[in-house]
Amino acid sequence: MTPAESARHIPATRPAGRRSAIVVGGSLAGLSAANWLRDAGFAVEILERSARPLQDRGAGIVLHPSTIRYLAQRRGVELDAVSLGVSRVRYLRRGEGIVSDAPSRLRFAAYGVLYAELLAAFGARDYHLGNEVRAVRDRDHHAEAELADGRVLTADVVVCADGIRSGARRALLPEVGASLAGYVAWRGVAPGAELSRMASAILSDAITYTIMPNSHLLTYPIAGGPSRLMNWVWYRNVGAGAELTDLLTDDQGRVHDFSVPAGLIPAQRVAALREDARGVLPDAVAEVIGKTADPFLQVVCDVEPPRLAFGRICLLGDAAFAARPHAAAGTAKACEDAWRLAAALAECDDVRCALARWQAGGLDLGRNLVRRSRQAGIRSQFDCTWRVGDPLPFGLYEVGDSEF
Ligand SMILES: Cc1cc2nc3c(=O)[nH]c(=O)nc-3n(C[C@H](O)[C@H](O)[C@H](O)COP(=O)(O)OP(=O)(O)OC[C@H]3O[C@@H](n4cnc5c(N)ncnc54)[C@H](O)[C@@H]3O)c2cc1C
């Protein structure tokens, strides 16, 4: 279905006798909310700006029980169908190989696999690609979403899951901005089948960390077609200003604000990244980066809003709190808040009251996650007090709750 055809299927009026929801943004937060809300009896439409499905954002996600709750409980999806586990958590050091080796109960998923499963659960009919929302408004008896083409849609509740650059958050809370952490995350995936025997032996059944002065890097495998993919994230410090602007300039000369997608990083910058990797990283990890066709880049920052509910409108996922990735729980937070949102709305007919009650838990969770993730980032990137063998900082409510 083209965006125009899809748009024609958006009901112009609200369904009689049934509460309705509009979800702005059709990525993991939006799909999670939409699935839970529909199961709670809502008629739900998702409005997604992208004209194409989002599968190609290829990167890994450390799974959390909250991330998989909908698929497991409501769709009977088996853990092994959407994620894989590794048996070891390892620390590596250049020239020394594995310097710490412990058991692991973590699981990892590919963004594309989670997205495809959540979208299959929701169905394509009410998932409207190519529909950008330019404004949301809270009215006395309904909420509105105004599309870029001028149409105005109404619903009982509007959930804004439009990501870290959320236009809804900018409009509702103009004073809240993203504060830069002072470093970026280089990311990518390399085909597991292309790795040497040496690299496979070290990396393929493990999550690995390499701690360096003012930097660290992790790898873990994710599913990807017939063979696994080796996912990696390398945190590197970059001051604000010209250096960061330069890094965020793509191969067409466009300056991005938070990320440069795969395929748009200038070739000479990718070459420099690979050369740096060969110069400072353990051989196995440098090999993975060397074999990654299209690395991409995300600026690390914190976003901490003082509110999540605005009458019949709410913020969810990265549109609400965006935490540094060190606790590996941003998606988990989105899924947890989506589940709690549907429960709050199911319990209470008064949407404003339900959102206000739901907000309290979301603020606690978001603040806690941002604080813990910030501490972990400062420890590794600036204080350099993260030691080989330290427990990983993964967790949604607390360190350790991401394990299966
Ligand atoms: C390096 C890194 C590693 C991470 N690792 C993990 C991990 O291991 N585990 C974990 O749980 N989380 C992890 N995260 C966090 C996780 O990626 C995010 O928290 C999560 O993907 C946010 O999902 P979202 O749906 O809120 O936002 P997004 O995925 O950004 O989606 C927002 C959507 O809204 C759409 N949109 C935007 N504006 C509009 C508009 N005006 N109208 C309509 N649609 C619009 C966009 O097109 C997009 O599809 C990591 C993040 C980073 C940066």
JSON list of N, CA, C and O and ligand atoms in Angstrom, two decimals, residues 24-30 47-50 54 57 60-63 67 111 131-134 161-164 167 185 187 220 233 235 298 316-319 325 328-332 334, ligand 1:
[
{"chain": "A", "resi": 24, "resn": "VAL", "atom": "N", "xyz": [1.71, 8.16, 17.39]},
{"chain": "A", "resi": 24, "resn": "VAL", "atom": "CA", "xyz": [2.60, 8.89, 16.47]},
{"chain": "A", "resi": 24, "resn": "VAL", "atom": "C", "xyz": [3.97, 8.23, 16.54]},
{"chain": "A", "resi": 24, "resn": "VAL", "atom": "O", "xyz": [4.61, 8.22, 17.60]},
{"chain": "A", "resi": 25, "resn": "GLY", "atom": "N", "xyz": [4.41, 7.63, 15.43]},
{"chain": "A", "resi": 25, "resn": "GLY", "atom": "CA", "xyz": [5.70, 6.93, 15.41]},
{"chain": "A", "resi": 25, "resn": "GLY", "atom": "C", "xyz": [5.46, 5.43, 15.47]},
{"chain": "A", "resi": 25, "resn": "GLY", "atom": "O", "xyz": [4.83, 4.93, 16.41]},
{"chain": "A", "resi": 26, "resn": "GLY", "atom": "N", "xyz": [5.96, 4.73, 14.47]},
{"chain": "A", "resi": 26, "resn": "GLY", "atom": "CA", "xyz": [5.68, 3.29, 14.35]},
{"chain": "A", "resi": 26, "resn": "GLY", "atom": "C", "xyz": [6.91, 2.44, 14.52]},
{"chain": "A", "resi": 26, "resn": "GLY", "atom": "O", "xyz": [7.08, 1.42, 13.86]},
{"chain": "A", "resi": 27, "resn": "SER", "atom": "N", "xyz": [7.82, 2.84, 15.45]},
{"chain": "A", "resi": 27, "resn": "SER", "atom": "CA", "xyz": [8.99, 2.01, 15.72]},
{"chain": "A", "resi": 27, "resn": "SER", "atom": "C", "xyz": [8.66, 1.14, 16.95]},
{"chain": "A", "resi": 27, "resn": "SER", "atom": "O", "xyz": [7.51, 0.79, 17.18]},
{"chain": "A", "resi": 28, "resn": "LEU", "atom": "N", "xyz": [9.67, 0.75, 17.72]},
{"chain": "A", "resi": 28, "resn": "LEU", "atom": "CA", "xyz": [9.41, -0.24, 18.77]},
{"chain": "A", "resi": 28, "resn": "LEU", "atom": "C", "xyz": [8.49, 0.29, 19.88]},
{"chain": "A", "resi": 28, "resn": "LEU", "atom": "O", "xyz": [7.60, -0.43, 20.33]},
{"chain": "A", "resi": 29, "resn": "ALA", "atom": "N", "xyz": [8.66, 1.56, 20.26]},
{"chain": "A", "resi": 29, "resn": "ALA", "atom": "CA", "xyz": [7.79, 2.11, 21.31]},
{"chain": "A", "resi": 29, "resn": "ALA", "atom": "C", "xyz": [6.36, 2.22, 20.80]},
{"chain": "A", "resi": 29, "resn": "ALA", "atom": "O", "xyz": [5.40, 1.83, 21.48]},
{"chain": "A", "resi": 30, "resn": "GLY", "atom": "N", "xyz": [6.20, 2.76, 19.60]},
{"chain": "A", "resi": 30, "resn": "GLY", "atom": "CA", "xyz": [4.86, 2.96, 19.05]},
{"chain": "A", "resi": 30, "resn": "GLY", "atom": "C", "xyz": [4.13, 1.65, 18.83]},
{"chain": "A", "resi": 30, "resn": "GLY", "atom": "O", "xyz": [2.95, 1.50, 19.18]},
{"chain": "A", "resi": 47, "resn": "LEU", "atom": "N", "xyz": [0.57, 6.32, 13.02]},
{"chain": "A", "resi": 47, "resn": "LEU", "atom": "CA", "xyz": [1.01, 7.25, 11.98]},
{"chain": "A", "resi": 47, "resn": "LEU", "atom": "C", "xyz": [2.53, 7.30, 11.99]},
{"chain": "A", "resi": 47, "resn": "LEU", "atom": "O", "xyz": [3.14, 7.75, 12.98]},
{"chain": "A", "resi": 48, "resn": "GLU", "atom": "N", "xyz": [3.16, 6.80, 10.95]},
{"chain": "A", "resi": 48, "resn": "GLU", "atom": "CA", "xyz": [4.62, 6.73, 10.88]},
{"chain": "A", "resi": 48, "resn": "GLU", "atom": "C", "xyz": [5.11, 7.61, 9.73]},
{"chain": "A", "resi": 48, "resn": "GLU", "atom": "O", "xyz": [4.65, 7.47, 8.60]},
{"chain": "A", "resi": 49, "resn": "ARG", "atom": "N", "xyz": [6.07, 8.46, 10.04]},
{"chain": "A", "resi": 49, "resn": "ARG", "atom": "CA", "xyz": [6.58, 9.40, 9.04]},
{"chain": "A", "resi": 49, "resn": "ARG", "atom": "C", "xyz": [7.31, 8.70, 7.89]},
{"chain": "A", "resi": 49, "resn": "ARG", "atom": "O", "xyz": [7.17, 9.09, 6.73]},
{"chain": "A", "resi": 50, "resn": "SER", "atom": "N", "xyz": [8.09, 7.70, 8.22]},
{"chain": "A", "resi": 50, "resn": "SER", "atom": "CA", "xyz": [8.88, 7.03, 7.18]},
{"chain": "A", "resi": 50, "resn": "SER", "atom": "C", "xyz": [7.96, 6.41, 6.12]},
{"chain": "A", "resi": 50, "resn": "SER", "atom": "O", "xyz": [6.94, 5.81, 6.44]},
{"chain": "A", "resi": 54, "resn": "LEU", "atom": "N", "xyz": [10.64, -0.08, 8.59]},
{"chain": "A", "resi": 54, "resn": "LEU", "atom": "CA", "xyz": [11.86, 0.32, 9.29]},
{"chain": "A", "resi": 54, "resn": "LEU", "atom": "C", "xyz": [12.88, -0.80, 9.49]},
{"chain": "A", "resi": 54, "resn": "LEU", "atom": "O", "xyz": [13.86, -0.59, 10.19]},
{"chain": "A", "resi": 57, "resn": "ARG", "atom": "N", "xyz": [17.10, -0.78, 9.94]},
{"chain": "A", "resi": 57, "resn": "ARG", "atom": "CA", "xyz": [17.93, -0.04, 10.91]},
{"chain": "A", "resi": 57, "resn": "ARG", "atom": "C", "xyz": [18.95, -0.93, 11.58]},
{"chain": "A", "resi": 57, "resn": "ARG", "atom": "O", "xyz": [19.46, -0.59, 12.64]},
{"chain": "A", "resi": 60, "resn": "GLY", "atom": "N", "xyz": [21.86, -4.26, 17.05]},
{"chain": "A", "resi": 60, "resn": "GLY", "atom": "CA", "xyz": [21.46, -5.18, 18.10]},
{"chain": "A", "resi": 60, "resn": "GLY", "atom": "C", "xyz": [20.84, -4.48, 19.30]},
{"chain": "A", "resi": 60, "resn": "GLY", "atom": "O", "xyz": [21.09, -3.31, 19.55]},
{"chain": "A", "resi": 61, "resn": "ILE", "atom": "N", "xyz": [20.06, -5.26, 20.02]},
{"chain": "A", "resi": 61, "resn": "ILE", "atom": "CA", "xyz": [19.41, -4.78, 21.24]},
{"chain": "A", "resi": 61, "resn": "ILE", "atom": "C", "xyz": [19.59, -5.86, 22.30]},
{"chain": "A", "resi": 61, "resn": "ILE", "atom": "O", "xyz": [19.28, -7.03, 22.06]},
{"chain": "A", "resi": 62, "resn": "VAL", "atom": "N", "xyz": [20.12, -5.46, 23.45]},
{"chain": "A", "resi": 62, "resn": "VAL", "atom": "CA", "xyz": [20.16, -6.39, 24.58]},
{"chain": "A", "resi": 62, "resn": "VAL", "atom": "C", "xyz": [18.71, -6.55, 25.03]},
{"chain": "A", "resi": 62, "resn": "VAL", "atom": "O", "xyz": [18.04, -5.58, 25.35]},
{"chain": "A", "resi": 63, "resn": "LEU", "atom": "N", "xyz": [18.25, -7.79, 25.03]},
{"chain": "A", "resi": 63, "resn": "LEU", "atom": "CA", "xyz": [16.85, -8.03, 25.34]},
{"chain": "A", "resi": 63, "resn": "LEU", "atom": "C", "xyz": [16.62, -7.92, 26.84]},
{"chain": "A", "resi": 63, "resn": "LEU", "atom": "O", "xyz": [17.52, -8.19, 27.63]},
{"chain": "A", "resi": 67, "resn": "THR", "atom": "N", "xyz": [10.89, -6.25, 27.17]},
{"chain": "A", "resi": 67, "resn": "THR", "atom": "CA", "xyz": [10.90, -6.04, 25.72]},
{"chain": "A", "resi": 67, "resn": "THR", "atom": "C", "xyz": [10.14, -7.14, 25.00]},
{"chain": "A", "resi": 67, "resn": "THR", "atom": "O", "xyz": [9.54, -6.93, 23.96]},
{"chain": "A", "resi": 111, "resn": "TYR", "atom": "N", "xyz": [17.19, -5.42, 15.93]},
{"chain": "A", "resi": 111, "resn": "TYR", "atom": "CA", "xyz": [16.08, -4.46, 15.84]},
{"chain": "A", "resi": 111, "resn": "TYR", "atom": "C", "xyz": [15.04, -4.96, 14.83]},
{"chain": "A", "resi": 111, "resn": "TYR", "atom": "O", "xyz": [13.83, -4.98, 15.12]},
{"chain": "A", "resi": 131, "resn": "ASN", "atom": "N", "xyz": [3.09, 8.99, 6.80]},
{"chain": "A", "resi": 131, "resn": "ASN", "atom": "CA", "xyz": [2.14, 9.95, 7.39]},
{"chain": "A", "resi": 131, "resn": "ASN", "atom": "C", "xyz": [2.80, 10.67, 8.56]},
{"chain": "A", "resi": 131, "resn": "ASN", "atom": "O", "xyz": [2.87, 10.15, 9.68]},
{"chain": "A", "resi": 132, "resn": "GLU", "atom": "N", "xyz": [3.28, 11.87, 8.26]},
{"chain": "A", "resi": 132, "resn": "GLU", "atom": "CA", "xyz": [4.00, 12.66, 9.28]},
{"chain": "A", "resi": 132, "resn": "GLU", "atom": "C", "xyz": [3.02, 13.53, 10.06]},
{"chain": "A", "resi": 132, "resn": "GLU", "atom": "O", "xyz": [2.18, 14.22, 9.46]},
{"chain": "A", "resi": 133, "resn": "VAL", "atom": "N", "xyz": [3.17, 13.50, 11.36]},
{"chain": "A", "resi": 133, "resn": "VAL", "atom": "CA", "xyz": [2.33, 14.36, 12.21]},
{"chain": "A", "resi": 133, "resn": "VAL", "atom": "C", "xyz": [3.08, 15.66, 12.46]},
{"chain": "A", "resi": 133, "resn": "VAL", "atom": "O", "xyz": [4.27, 15.65, 12.81]},
{"chain": "A", "resi": 134, "resn": "ARG", "atom": "N", "xyz": [2.40, 16.79, 12.28]},
{"chain": "A", "resi": 134, "resn": "ARG", "atom": "CA", "xyz": [3.11, 18.05, 12.51]},
{"chain": "A", "resi": 134, "resn": "ARG", "atom": "C", "xyz": [2.66, 18.76, 13.77]},
{"chain": "A", "resi": 134, "resn": "ARG", "atom": "O", "xyz": [3.30, 19.70, 14.24]},
{"chain": "A", "resi": 161, "resn": "ALA", "atom": "N", "xyz": [5.17, 8.62, 20.24]},
{"chain": "A", "resi": 161, "resn": "ALA", "atom": "CA", "xyz": [6.35, 7.74, 20.32]},
{"chain": "A", "resi": 161, "resn": "ALA", "atom": "C", "xyz": [7.24, 8.09, 19.13]},
{"chain": "A", "resi": 161, "resn": "ALA", "atom": "O", "xyz": [7.64, 7.21, 18.36]},
{"chain": "A", "resi": 162, "resn": "ASP", "atom": "N", "xyz": [7.53, 9.39, 18.98]},
{"chain": "A", "resi": 162, "resn": "ASP", "atom": "CA", "xyz": [8.22, 9.86, 17.78]},
{"chain": "A", "resi": 162, "resn": "ASP", "atom": "C", "xyz": [9.72, 10.06, 18.01]},
{"chain": "A", "resi": 162, "resn": "ASP", "atom": "O", "xyz": [10.36, 10.83, 17.29]},
{"chain": "A", "resi": 163, "resn": "GLY", "atom": "N", "xyz": [10.28, 9.34, 18.96]},
{"chain": "A", "resi": 163, "resn": "GLY", "atom": "CA", "xyz": [11.74, 9.21, 19.04]},
{"chain": "A", "resi": 163, "resn": "GLY", "atom": "C", "xyz": [12.45, 10.37, 19.71]},
{"chain": "A", "resi": 163, "resn": "GLY", "atom": "O", "xyz": [11.86, 11.34, 20.19]},
{"chain": "A", "resi": 164, "resn": "ILE", "atom": "N", "xyz": [13.79, 10.25, 19.72]},
{"chain": "A", "resi": 164, "resn": "ILE", "atom": "CA", "xyz": [14.61, 11.20, 20.49]},
{"chain": "A", "resi": 164, "resn": "ILE", "atom": "C", "xyz": [14.46, 12.64, 19.99]},
{"chain": "A", "resi": 164, "resn": "ILE", "atom": "O", "xyz": [14.59, 13.59, 20.76]},
{"chain": "A", "resi": 167, "resn": "GLY", "atom": "N", "xyz": [9.04, 15.81, 17.81]},
{"chain": "A", "resi": 167, "resn": "GLY", "atom": "CA", "xyz": [8.43, 17.11, 17.58]},
{"chain": "A", "resi": 167, "resn": "GLY", "atom": "C", "xyz": [7.36, 17.39, 18.61]},
{"chain": "A", "resi": 167, "resn": "GLY", "atom": "O", "xyz": [7.13, 18.54, 19.01]},
{"chain": "A", "resi": 185, "resn": "ALA", "atom": "N", "xyz": [28.45, 7.04, 19.83]},
{"chain": "A", "resi": 185, "resn": "ALA", "atom": "CA", "xyz": [28.48, 5.58, 19.69]},
{"chain": "A", "resi": 185, "resn": "ALA", "atom": "C", "xyz": [28.62, 5.26, 18.21]},
{"chain": "A", "resi": 185, "resn": "ALA", "atom": "O", "xyz": [27.72, 5.56, 17.43]},
{"chain": "A", "resi": 187, "resn": "ARG", "atom": "N", "xyz": [28.51, 2.32, 15.60]},
{"chain": "A", "resi": 187, "resn": "ARG", "atom": "CA", "xyz": [27.84, 1.02, 15.66]},
{"chain": "A", "resi": 187, "resn": "ARG", "atom": "C", "xyz": [27.92, 0.33, 14.32]},
{"chain": "A", "resi": 187, "resn": "ARG", "atom": "O", "xyz": [28.10, 0.97, 13.28]},
{"chain": "A", "resi": 220, "resn": "TYR", "atom": "N", "xyz": [28.42, -8.23, 20.62]},
{"chain": "A", "resi": 220, "resn": "TYR", "atom": "CA", "xyz": [27.63, -9.43, 20.89]},
{"chain": "A", "resi": 220, "resn": "TYR", "atom": "C", "xyz": [26.98, -9.88, 19.59]},
{"chain": "A", "resi": 220, "resn": "TYR", "atom": "O", "xyz": [26.75, -9.06, 18.70]},
{"chain": "A", "resi": 233, "resn": "VAL", "atom": "N", "xyz": [29.44, -1.85, 19.36]},
{"chain": "A", "resi": 233, "resn": "VAL", "atom": "CA", "xyz": [29.23, -0.43, 19.69]},
{"chain": "A", "resi": 233, "resn": "VAL", "atom": "C", "xyz": [30.54, 0.09, 20.30]},
{"chain": "A", "resi": 233, "resn": "VAL", "atom": "O", "xyz": [31.04, -0.48, 21.26]},
{"chain": "A", "resi": 235, "resn": "TYR", "atom": "N", "xyz": [32.21, 3.43, 21.95]},
{"chain": "A", "resi": 235, "resn": "TYR", "atom": "CA", "xyz": [31.97, 4.75, 22.52]},
{"chain": "A", "resi": 235, "resn": "TYR", "atom": "C", "xyz": [33.26, 5.56, 22.48]},
{"chain": "A", "resi": 235, "resn": "TYR", "atom": "O", "xyz": [34.27, 5.14, 23.07]},
{"chain": "A", "resi": 298, "resn": "GLN", "atom": "N", "xyz": [25.83, 7.41, 16.32]},
{"chain": "A", "resi": 298, "resn": "GLN", "atom": "CA", "xyz": [24.77, 8.08, 17.09]},
{"chain": "A", "resi": 298, "resn": "GLN", "atom": "C", "xyz": [25.40, 8.92, 18.19]},
{"chain": "A", "resi": 298, "resn": "GLN", "atom": "O", "xyz": [26.33, 8.46, 18.86]},
{"chain": "A", "resi": 316, "resn": "LEU", "atom": "N", "xyz": [6.14, 8.75, 25.02]},
{"chain": "A", "resi": 316, "resn": "LEU", "atom": "CA", "xyz": [6.55, 7.38, 25.29]},
{"chain": "A", "resi": 316, "resn": "LEU", "atom": "C", "xyz": [7.87, 7.07, 24.57]},
{"chain": "A", "resi": 316, "resn": "LEU", "atom": "O", "xyz": [8.13, 7.61, 23.50]},
{"chain": "A", "resi": 317, "resn": "GLY", "atom": "N", "xyz": [8.65, 6.16, 25.12]},
{"chain": "A", "resi": 317, "resn": "GLY", "atom": "CA", "xyz": [9.91, 5.75, 24.47]},
{"chain": "A", "resi": 317, "resn": "GLY", "atom": "C", "xyz": [10.94, 6.85, 24.51]},
{"chain": "A", "resi": 317, "resn": "GLY", "atom": "O", "xyz": [10.99, 7.64, 25.47]},
{"chain": "A", "resi": 318, "resn": "ASP", "atom": "N", "xyz": [11.78, 6.95, 23.49]},
{"chain": "A", "resi": 318, "resn": "ASP", "atom": "CA", "xyz": [12.81, 7.99, 23.47]},
{"chain": "A", "resi": 318, "resn": "ASP", "atom": "C", "xyz": [12.20, 9.39, 23.36]},
{"chain": "A", "resi": 318, "resn": "ASP", "atom": "O", "xyz": [12.88, 10.38, 23.64]},
{"chain": "A", "resi": 319, "resn": "ALA", "atom": "N", "xyz": [10.95, 9.50, 22.94]},
{"chain": "A", "resi": 319, "resn": "ALA", "atom": "CA", "xyz": [10.28, 10.80, 22.91]},
{"chain": "A", "resi": 319, "resn": "ALA", "atom": "C", "xyz": [10.10, 11.32, 24.34]},
{"chain": "A", "resi": 319, "resn": "ALA", "atom": "O", "xyz": [10.01, 12.53, 24.57]},
{"chain": "A", "resi": 325, "resn": "PRO", "atom": "N", "xyz": [23.02, 4.64, 26.37]},
{"chain": "A", "resi": 325, "resn": "PRO", "atom": "CA", "xyz": [22.72, 3.22, 26.14]},
{"chain": "A", "resi": 325, "resn": "PRO", "atom": "C", "xyz": [23.37, 2.23, 27.12]},
{"chain": "A", "resi": 325, "resn": "PRO", "atom": "O", "xyz": [23.14, 1.03, 26.98]},
{"chain": "A", "resi": 328, "resn": "ALA", "atom": "N", "xyz": [21.46, -0.48, 28.59]},
{"chain": "A", "resi": 328, "resn": "ALA", "atom": "CA", "xyz": [20.86, -1.32, 27.53]},
{"chain": "A", "resi": 328, "resn": "ALA", "atom": "C", "xyz": [19.37, -1.56, 27.79]},
{"chain": "A", "resi": 328, "resn": "ALA", "atom": "O", "xyz": [18.89, -2.69, 27.70]},
{"chain": "A", "resi": 329, "resn": "ALA", "atom": "N", "xyz": [18.65, -0.50, 28.10]},
{"chain": "A", "resi": 329, "resn": "ALA", "atom": "CA", "xyz": [17.26, -0.70, 28.50]},
{"chain": "A", "resi": 329, "resn": "ALA", "atom": "C", "xyz": [16.31, 0.35, 27.94]},
{"chain": "A", "resi": 329, "resn": "ALA", "atom": "O", "xyz": [15.18, 0.49, 28.41]},
{"chain": "A", "resi": 330, "resn": "GLY", "atom": "N", "xyz": [16.73, 1.09, 26.89]},
{"chain": "A", "resi": 330, "resn": "GLY", "atom": "CA", "xyz": [15.84, 2.11, 26.32]},
{"chain": "A", "resi": 330, "resn": "GLY", "atom": "C", "xyz": [14.59, 1.49, 25.71]},
{"chain": "A", "resi": 330, "resn": "GLY", "atom": "O", "xyz": [13.46, 1.97, 25.93]},
{"chain": "A", "resi": 331, "resn": "THR", "atom": "N", "xyz": [14.75, 0.43, 24.96]},
{"chain": "A", "resi": 331, "resn": "THR", "atom": "CA", "xyz": [13.59, -0.25, 24.37]},
{"chain": "A", "resi": 331, "resn": "THR", "atom": "C", "xyz": [12.76, -0.89, 25.47]},
{"chain": "A", "resi": 331, "resn": "THR", "atom": "O", "xyz": [11.53, -0.87, 25.43]},
{"chain": "A", "resi": 332, "resn": "ALA", "atom": "N", "xyz": [13.46, -1.48, 26.43]},
{"chain": "A", "resi": 332, "resn": "ALA", "atom": "CA", "xyz": [12.76, -2.12, 27.55]},
{"chain": "A", "resi": 332, "resn": "ALA", "atom": "C", "xyz": [11.88, -1.11, 28.28]},
{"chain": "A", "resi": 332, "resn": "ALA", "atom": "O", "xyz": [10.74, -1.40, 28.64]},
{"chain": "A", "resi": 334, "resn": "ALA", "atom": "N", "xyz": [10.58, 1.62, 27.03]},
{"chain": "A", "resi": 334, "resn": "ALA", "atom": "CA", "xyz": [9.44, 1.94, 26.16]},
{"chain": "A", "resi": 334, "resn": "ALA", "atom": "C", "xyz": [8.37, 0.86, 26.27]},
{"chain": "A", "resi": 334, "resn": "ALA", "atom": "O", "xyz": [7.17, 1.15, 26.39]},
{"chain": "B", "resi": 1, "resn": "LIG", "atom": "C1", "xyz": [24.04, 2.74, 20.81]},
{"chain": "B", "resi": 1, "resn": "LIG", "atom": "C2", "xyz": [22.69, 2.35, 21.32]},
{"chain": "B", "resi": 1, "resn": "LIG", "atom": "C3", "xyz": [22.49, 1.09, 21.84]},
{"chain": "B", "resi": 1, "resn": "LIG", "atom": "C4", "xyz": [21.25, 0.72, 22.37]},
{"chain": "B", "resi": 1, "resn": "LIG", "atom": "N1", "xyz": [21.10, -0.51, 22.90]},
{"chain": "B", "resi": 1, "resn": "LIG", "atom": "C5", "xyz": [19.94, -0.86, 23.50]},
{"chain": "B", "resi": 1, "resn": "LIG", "atom": "C6", "xyz": [19.77, -2.15, 24.09]},
{"chain": "B", "resi": 1, "resn": "LIG", "atom": "O1", "xyz": [20.69, -2.95, 24.06]},
{"chain": "B", "resi": 1, "resn": "LIG", "atom": "N2", "xyz": [18.59, -2.46, 24.69]},
{"chain": "B", "resi": 1, "resn": "LIG", "atom": "C7", "xyz": [17.55, -1.57, 24.74]},
{"chain": "B", "resi": 1, "resn": "LIG", "atom": "O2", "xyz": [16.48, -1.91, 25.32]},
{"chain": "B", "resi": 1, "resn": "LIG", "atom": "N3", "xyz": [17.65, -0.35, 24.16]},
{"chain": "B", "resi": 1, "resn": "LIG", "atom": "C8", "xyz": [18.83, 0.03, 23.55]},
{"chain": "B", "resi": 1, "resn": "LIG", "atom": "N4", "xyz": [18.96, 1.26, 22.99]},
{"chain": "B", "resi": 1, "resn": "LIG", "atom": "C9", "xyz": [17.85, 2.20, 23.05]},
{"chain": "B", "resi": 1, "resn": "LIG", "atom": "C10", "xyz": [16.84, 1.97, 21.97]},
{"chain": "B", "resi": 1, "resn": "LIG", "atom": "O3", "xyz": [17.46, 1.88, 20.72]},
{"chain": "B", "resi": 1, "resn": "LIG", "atom": "C11", "xyz": [15.82, 3.10, 21.96]},
{"chain": "B", "resi": 1, "resn": "LIG", "atom": "O4", "xyz": [15.44, 3.43, 23.28]},
{"chain": "B", "resi": 1, "resn": "LIG", "atom": "C12", "xyz": [14.56, 2.68, 21.24]},
{"chain": "B", "resi": 1, "resn": "LIG", "atom": "O5", "xyz": [14.88, 2.18, 19.97]},
{"chain": "B", "resi": 1, "resn": "LIG", "atom": "C13", "xyz": [13.63, 3.88, 21.09]},
{"chain": "B", "resi": 1, "resn": "LIG", "atom": "O6", "xyz": [12.51, 3.49, 20.34]},
{"chain": "B", "resi": 1, "resn": "LIG", "atom": "P1", "xyz": [11.41, 4.58, 19.96]},
{"chain": "B", "resi": 1, "resn": "LIG", "atom": "O7", "xyz": [10.34, 3.81, 19.26]},
{"chain": "B", "resi": 1, "resn": "LIG", "atom": "O8", "xyz": [11.07, 5.37, 21.16]},
{"chain": "B", "resi": 1, "resn": "LIG", "atom": "O9", "xyz": [12.14, 5.59, 18.98]},
{"chain": "B", "resi": 1, "resn": "LIG", "atom": "P2", "xyz": [12.61, 5.42, 17.46]},
{"chain": "B", "resi": 1, "resn": "LIG", "atom": "O10", "xyz": [13.06, 4.04, 17.16]},
{"chain": "B", "resi": 1, "resn": "LIG", "atom": "O11", "xyz": [13.57, 6.53, 17.20]},
{"chain": "B", "resi": 1, "resn": "LIG", "atom": "O12", "xyz": [11.29, 5.65, 16.62]},
{"chain": "B", "resi": 1, "resn": "LIG", "atom": "C14", "xyz": [10.65, 6.89, 16.47]},
{"chain": "B", "resi": 1, "resn": "LIG", "atom": "C15", "xyz": [9.76, 6.77, 15.25]},
{"chain": "B", "resi": 1, "resn": "LIG", "atom": "O13", "xyz": [8.93, 7.93, 15.13]},
{"chain": "B", "resi": 1, "resn": "LIG", "atom": "C16", "xyz": [8.89, 8.31, 13.77]},
{"chain": "B", "resi": 1, "resn": "LIG", "atom": "N5", "xyz": [8.55, 9.73, 13.73]},
{"chain": "B", "resi": 1, "resn": "LIG", "atom": "C17", "xyz": [9.33, 10.77, 14.12]},
{"chain": "B", "resi": 1, "resn": "LIG", "atom": "N6", "xyz": [8.68, 11.94, 13.98]},
{"chain": "B", "resi": 1, "resn": "LIG", "atom": "C18", "xyz": [7.45, 11.63, 13.48]},
{"chain": "B", "resi": 1, "resn": "LIG", "atom": "C19", "xyz": [6.33, 12.42, 13.11]},
{"chain": "B", "resi": 1, "resn": "LIG", "atom": "N7", "xyz": [6.35, 13.75, 13.23]},
{"chain": "B", "resi": 1, "resn": "LIG", "atom": "N8", "xyz": [5.24, 11.81, 12.61]},
{"chain": "B", "resi": 1, "resn": "LIG", "atom": "C20", "xyz": [5.22, 10.44, 12.48]},
{"chain": "B", "resi": 1, "resn": "LIG", "atom": "N9", "xyz": [6.25, 9.66, 12.83]},
{"chain": "B", "resi": 1, "resn": "LIG", "atom": "C21", "xyz": [7.36, 10.24, 13.32]},
{"chain": "B", "resi": 1, "resn": "LIG", "atom": "C22", "xyz": [10.26, 7.98, 13.23]},
{"chain": "B", "resi": 1, "resn": "LIG", "atom": "O14", "xyz": [10.27, 7.86, 11.82]},
{"chain": "B", "resi": 1, "resn": "LIG", "atom": "C23", "xyz": [10.55, 6.66, 13.94]},
{"chain": "B", "resi": 1, "resn": "LIG", "atom": "O15", "xyz": [10.12, 5.55, 13.21]},
{"chain": "B", "resi": 1, "resn": "LIG", "atom": "C24", "xyz": [20.17, 1.64, 22.40]},
{"chain": "B", "resi": 1, "resn": "LIG", "atom": "C25", "xyz": [20.34, 2.93, 21.85]},
{"chain": "B", "resi": 1, "resn": "LIG", "atom": "C26", "xyz": [21.60, 3.27, 21.31]},
{"chain": "B", "resi": 1, "resn": "LIG", "atom": "C27", "xyz": [21.77, 4.66, 20.74]}
]
